[in-house]
Amino acid sequence: AVVSTQSKQWYQRRVRGHSLEGKVPLIGFSGAPWTLMGYMIEGGGSKTMSKTKKWLYTCPEESHRLLKIITRVVSDYLIQQAIAGAQMLQVFESSAEYLGPELFEEFCISYLQEIALSVRKGLAERQVPDVPMIVFAKGAYHSIAKISYTGYDVVGLDWTVDPNIARDFCHIAVQGNLDPCALYAPKEELTEKVAEMVRQFGVRNYIANLGHGIYPDMDPESVKTFVDTVHRVSEEIMNKGDPFNQLYT
């Protein structure tokens, strides 16, 4: 992908012009190759991804060719975000749930890995400090172990993944994974669900988060309850020095 100097300068001014004053981190992101390929072929969202999966079965060589092109574009896009000031990068393979283990390994894993390698190499060549990278492959619970070896720092988990299984099979930090719809629950119930999530994952190498995106009609007070509970329970665990939660180092 070719990013013009004018576009790059505009992006940098746009990002840096909105000072965050150190209050929150600036996270850059991009869709991953398979997910973007799906939007290109389906023409929008899809409940089956059948048109795109047809490509994988009937035109595997062409599918790989397209995925390679998208991989280069995504890598360059993420590099420019880091240059512009992003402090962390996340890659969303949101449509991974439509693929079984075999197709996921053939058409996703290598491209996710290539993005991580290309971004780190590109930043090093430009003498830009490395930034942490998160990979989120929704529905790819069957490949957590393999995903954790693709070169990222954190594996994002959707709400269908059991925390204990994730810890057993993932050797790096994890992020997640409360069901976004749990934010609709009454405050007391939500508080307990968040507390249990943190207790199951532990406090080492863990980023508390939802298991997918937040919905536009969500009550901000529920989000506050989520954040406050994460902070409170994490502090309780660390103050107790719970041995179980020190295993994840």
Short mmCIF file of C-alpha atoms in Angstrom, two decimals:
data_model
loop_
_atom_site.label_atom_id
_atom_site.label_comp_id
_atom_site.label_asym_id
_atom_site.label_seq_id
_atom_site.Cartn_x
_atom_site.Cartn_y
_atom_site.Cartn_z
CA ALA A 1 0.00 0.00 0.00
CA VAL A 2 1.20 3.49 -0.78
CA VAL A 3 0.46 6.16 1.81
CA SER A 4 1.04 9.66 0.47
CA THR A 5 3.14 12.12 2.46
CA GLN A 6 0.19 14.51 2.52
CA SER A 7 -2.15 11.85 3.93
CA LYS A 8 0.44 10.81 6.51
CA GLN A 9 0.96 14.38 7.70
CA TRP A 10 -2.78 14.97 7.93
CA TYR A 11 -3.23 11.80 9.98
CA GLN A 12 -0.41 12.70 12.33
CA ARG A 13 -1.79 16.20 12.91
CA ARG A 14 -5.26 14.78 13.41
CA VAL A 15 -4.12 12.33 16.10
CA ARG A 16 -1.60 14.53 17.87
CA GLY A 17 -3.90 17.54 17.74
CA HIS A 18 -6.25 15.84 20.19
CA SER A 19 -4.10 15.70 23.29
CA LEU A 20 -5.08 12.95 25.68
CA GLU A 21 -2.86 14.41 28.39
CA GLY A 22 -1.85 10.92 29.49
CA LYS A 23 -5.35 10.15 30.77
CA VAL A 24 -5.93 7.13 28.54
CA PRO A 25 -3.84 5.16 26.06
CA LEU A 26 -4.32 5.70 22.33
CA ILE A 27 -5.13 2.38 20.65
CA GLY A 28 -4.96 1.91 16.89
CA PHE A 29 -6.76 -0.92 15.13
CA SER A 30 -7.63 -2.61 11.88
CA GLY A 31 -9.75 -5.42 10.61
CA ALA A 32 -7.79 -8.56 9.72
CA PRO A 33 -7.45 -10.02 6.19
CA TRP A 34 -10.14 -12.71 6.27
CA THR A 35 -12.68 -10.35 7.83
CA LEU A 36 -11.96 -7.60 5.31
CA MET A 37 -12.06 -10.09 2.45
CA GLY A 38 -15.54 -11.04 3.61
CA TYR A 39 -16.81 -7.46 3.44
CA MET A 40 -15.29 -7.08 0.00
CA ILE A 41 -16.99 -10.16 -1.42
CA GLU A 42 -20.26 -10.14 0.52
CA GLY A 43 -20.71 -6.40 0.00
CA GLY A 44 -21.55 -5.96 3.69
CA GLY A 45 -22.32 -8.04 6.74
CA SER A 46 -23.43 -11.65 6.35
CA LYS A 47 -24.97 -14.33 8.56
CA THR A 48 -23.26 -17.15 6.68
CA MET A 49 -20.28 -15.70 4.78
CA SER A 50 -21.23 -18.27 2.14
CA LYS A 51 -20.09 -16.21 -0.84
CA THR A 52 -16.68 -15.65 0.69
CA LYS A 53 -16.28 -19.24 1.87
CA LYS A 54 -17.19 -20.37 -1.64
CA TRP A 55 -14.05 -18.55 -2.75
CA LEU A 56 -11.95 -20.52 -0.29
CA TYR A 57 -13.21 -23.82 -1.66
CA THR A 58 -13.43 -23.01 -5.37
CA CYS A 59 -10.67 -20.42 -5.78
CA PRO A 60 -8.06 -21.12 -3.10
CA GLU A 61 -5.14 -19.64 -5.06
CA GLU A 62 -7.03 -16.45 -5.81
CA SER A 63 -8.14 -16.28 -2.18
CA HIS A 64 -4.56 -16.44 -0.97
CA ARG A 65 -3.54 -13.82 -3.51
CA LEU A 66 -6.24 -11.44 -2.24
CA LEU A 67 -5.41 -12.14 1.40
CA LYS A 68 -1.75 -11.35 0.75
CA ILE A 69 -2.69 -7.99 -0.77
CA ILE A 70 -4.93 -7.15 2.18
CA THR A 71 -2.19 -8.23 4.59
CA ARG A 72 0.25 -5.72 3.08
CA VAL A 73 -2.32 -2.93 3.23
CA VAL A 74 -3.26 -3.69 6.85
CA SER A 75 0.39 -3.84 7.88
CA ASP A 76 1.15 -0.45 6.32
CA TYR A 77 -2.00 1.02 7.84
CA LEU A 78 -1.03 -0.12 11.33
CA ILE A 79 2.54 1.13 10.92
CA GLN A 80 1.24 4.59 10.05
CA GLN A 81 -1.02 4.56 13.10
CA ALA A 82 1.95 3.78 15.35
CA ILE A 83 4.02 6.49 13.68
CA ALA A 84 1.16 8.93 14.32
CA GLY A 85 1.18 8.14 18.02
CA ALA A 86 -0.85 4.98 18.65
CA GLN A 87 0.50 3.31 21.80
CA MET A 88 -1.04 -0.10 21.14
CA LEU A 89 -2.43 -1.82 18.04
CA GLN A 90 -5.25 -4.34 17.82
CA VAL A 91 -6.09 -6.58 14.87
CA PHE A 92 -9.70 -7.77 14.65
CA GLU A 93 -10.41 -11.07 12.90
CA SER A 94 -14.08 -10.67 13.76
CA SER A 95 -15.29 -13.19 11.18
CA ALA A 96 -13.09 -16.05 12.35
CA GLU A 97 -16.19 -17.69 13.81
CA TYR A 98 -17.29 -18.69 10.30
CA LEU A 99 -14.26 -20.93 9.83
CA GLY A 100 -13.50 -24.32 11.31
CA PRO A 101 -9.99 -25.21 12.53
CA GLU A 102 -8.69 -26.32 9.12
CA LEU A 103 -9.86 -23.29 7.16
CA PHE A 104 -8.79 -20.95 9.94
CA GLU A 105 -5.28 -22.38 9.89
CA GLU A 106 -5.04 -22.25 6.11
CA PHE A 107 -6.54 -18.80 5.49
CA CYS A 108 -6.00 -16.85 8.72
CA ILE A 109 -3.09 -17.87 10.92
CA SER A 110 -0.24 -17.13 8.52
CA TYR A 111 -1.66 -13.72 7.59
CA LEU A 112 -2.15 -12.70 11.20
CA GLN A 113 1.44 -13.71 11.83
CA GLU A 114 2.69 -11.80 8.79
CA ILE A 115 0.98 -8.63 10.02
CA ALA A 116 2.69 -8.84 13.40
CA LEU A 117 6.08 -9.45 11.82
CA SER A 118 5.68 -6.76 9.16
CA VAL A 119 4.53 -4.11 11.61
CA ARG A 120 7.43 -4.72 13.98
CA LYS A 121 9.91 -4.79 11.11
CA GLY A 122 8.42 -1.64 9.58
CA LEU A 123 8.60 0.28 12.84
CA ALA A 124 12.19 -0.84 13.43
CA GLU A 125 13.23 0.28 9.94
CA ARG A 126 11.71 3.69 10.60
CA GLN A 127 13.32 3.82 14.05
CA VAL A 128 9.91 4.06 15.69
CA PRO A 129 9.55 2.43 19.13
CA ASP A 130 7.79 -0.93 19.12
CA VAL A 131 4.22 -0.98 20.45
CA PRO A 132 2.26 -3.86 22.02
CA MET A 133 -0.08 -5.70 19.67
CA ILE A 134 -3.36 -7.51 20.37
CA VAL A 135 -4.98 -10.09 18.12
CA PHE A 136 -8.69 -10.84 18.47
CA ALA A 137 -10.13 -13.74 16.48
CA LYS A 138 -13.79 -13.99 17.44
CA GLY A 139 -15.02 -17.58 17.62
CA ALA A 140 -11.62 -19.16 17.04
CA TYR A 141 -11.59 -20.88 20.44
CA HIS A 142 -10.31 -24.02 18.73
CA SER A 143 -7.04 -22.31 17.83
CA ILE A 144 -6.16 -20.27 20.93
CA ALA A 145 -2.82 -22.02 21.37
CA LYS A 146 -1.80 -21.43 17.74
CA ILE A 147 -2.96 -17.81 17.84
CA SER A 148 -0.78 -17.19 20.88
CA TYR A 149 2.30 -18.06 18.78
CA THR A 150 1.61 -15.61 15.93
CA GLY A 151 3.83 -12.87 17.33
CA TYR A 152 1.37 -10.73 19.26
CA ASP A 153 1.62 -9.66 22.88
CA VAL A 154 -2.00 -10.28 23.83
CA VAL A 155 -4.77 -12.62 22.68
CA GLY A 156 -8.27 -11.16 22.84
CA LEU A 157 -11.01 -13.62 23.85
CA ASP A 158 -14.71 -13.55 23.08
CA TRP A 159 -17.30 -14.36 25.75
CA THR A 160 -17.66 -18.02 24.71
CA VAL A 161 -14.15 -18.92 25.91
CA ASP A 162 -13.74 -20.47 29.34
CA PRO A 163 -11.07 -18.48 31.26
CA ASN A 164 -9.46 -21.65 32.62
CA ILE A 165 -9.11 -23.16 29.15
CA ALA A 166 -7.69 -19.89 27.84
CA ARG A 167 -5.06 -19.85 30.58
CA ASP A 168 -4.16 -23.48 29.96
CA PHE A 169 -3.62 -23.05 26.22
CA CYS A 170 -2.45 -19.45 25.86
CA HIS A 171 1.13 -18.72 26.95
CA ILE A 172 0.91 -14.91 26.64
CA ALA A 173 -1.34 -12.20 28.08
CA VAL A 174 -5.08 -12.41 27.46
CA GLN A 175 -7.86 -9.84 27.14
CA GLY A 176 -11.58 -10.22 27.70
CA ASN A 177 -14.13 -11.55 27.96
CA LEU A 178 -17.44 -10.51 29.53
CA ASP A 179 -20.51 -10.99 27.35
CA PRO A 180 -21.33 -7.45 26.13
CA CYS A 181 -25.02 -8.11 26.82
CA ALA A 182 -24.20 -8.64 30.50
CA LEU A 183 -24.07 -4.84 30.72
CA TYR A 184 -27.87 -4.92 30.41
CA ALA A 185 -28.10 -6.83 33.71
CA PRO A 186 -29.08 -5.16 37.00
CA LYS A 187 -26.16 -3.54 38.80
CA GLU A 188 -25.84 -6.24 41.47
CA GLU A 189 -25.81 -9.06 38.93
CA LEU A 190 -23.38 -7.23 36.66
CA THR A 191 -21.05 -6.56 39.57
CA GLU A 192 -20.94 -10.26 40.46
CA LYS A 193 -20.33 -11.33 36.87
CA VAL A 194 -17.43 -8.90 36.45
CA ALA A 195 -15.95 -9.90 39.82
CA GLU A 196 -16.12 -13.59 38.90
CA MET A 197 -14.46 -12.91 35.54
CA VAL A 198 -11.52 -11.16 37.18
CA ARG A 199 -11.17 -13.88 39.82
CA GLN A 200 -11.10 -16.58 37.13
CA PHE A 201 -8.51 -14.87 34.95
CA GLY A 202 -6.35 -13.56 37.78
CA VAL A 203 -4.46 -10.30 37.73
CA ARG A 204 -1.24 -11.25 35.97
CA ASN A 205 -0.90 -10.76 32.21
CA TYR A 206 -4.56 -9.87 31.94
CA ILE A 207 -6.54 -6.99 30.43
CA ALA A 208 -10.14 -6.91 31.63
CA ASN A 209 -12.52 -6.15 28.81
CA LEU A 210 -15.71 -7.18 27.10
CA GLY A 211 -15.73 -10.24 24.86
CA HIS A 212 -16.68 -8.10 21.86
CA GLY A 213 -17.79 -4.56 21.07
CA ILE A 214 -20.08 -2.45 23.21
CA TYR A 215 -23.58 -1.74 21.90
CA PRO A 216 -24.73 1.82 21.15
CA ASP A 217 -27.73 1.70 23.49
CA MET A 218 -25.66 0.71 26.53
CA ASP A 219 -26.16 2.71 29.71
CA PRO A 220 -22.89 4.52 30.59
CA GLU A 221 -23.59 3.72 34.25
CA SER A 222 -23.25 0.02 33.45
CA VAL A 223 -19.86 0.71 31.89
CA LYS A 224 -18.86 2.57 35.04
CA THR A 225 -19.95 -0.39 37.16
CA PHE A 226 -17.82 -2.67 34.99
CA VAL A 227 -14.70 -0.50 35.32
CA ASP A 228 -15.15 0.18 39.04
CA THR A 229 -15.64 -3.52 39.79
CA VAL A 230 -12.55 -4.50 37.82
CA HIS A 231 -10.46 -2.03 39.80
CA ARG A 232 -11.91 -3.04 43.15
CA VAL A 233 -11.61 -6.81 42.70
CA SER A 234 -8.12 -6.55 41.18
CA GLU A 235 -6.92 -4.56 44.18
CA GLU A 236 -8.48 -7.09 46.56
CA ILE A 237 -6.70 -9.96 44.83
CA MET A 238 -3.34 -8.17 44.83
CA ASN A 239 -3.68 -7.12 48.47
CA LYS A 240 -4.45 -10.69 49.51
CA GLY A 241 -1.47 -12.03 47.59
CA ASP A 242 -3.64 -14.92 46.38
CA PRO A 243 -1.20 -17.70 45.28
CA PHE A 244 -3.57 -18.87 42.54
CA ASN A 245 -3.47 -15.49 40.88
CA GLN A 246 0.32 -15.41 40.97
CA LEU A 247 0.58 -18.45 38.69
CA TYR A 248 0.09 -16.38 35.56
CA THR A 249 3.45 -14.68 35.24
#
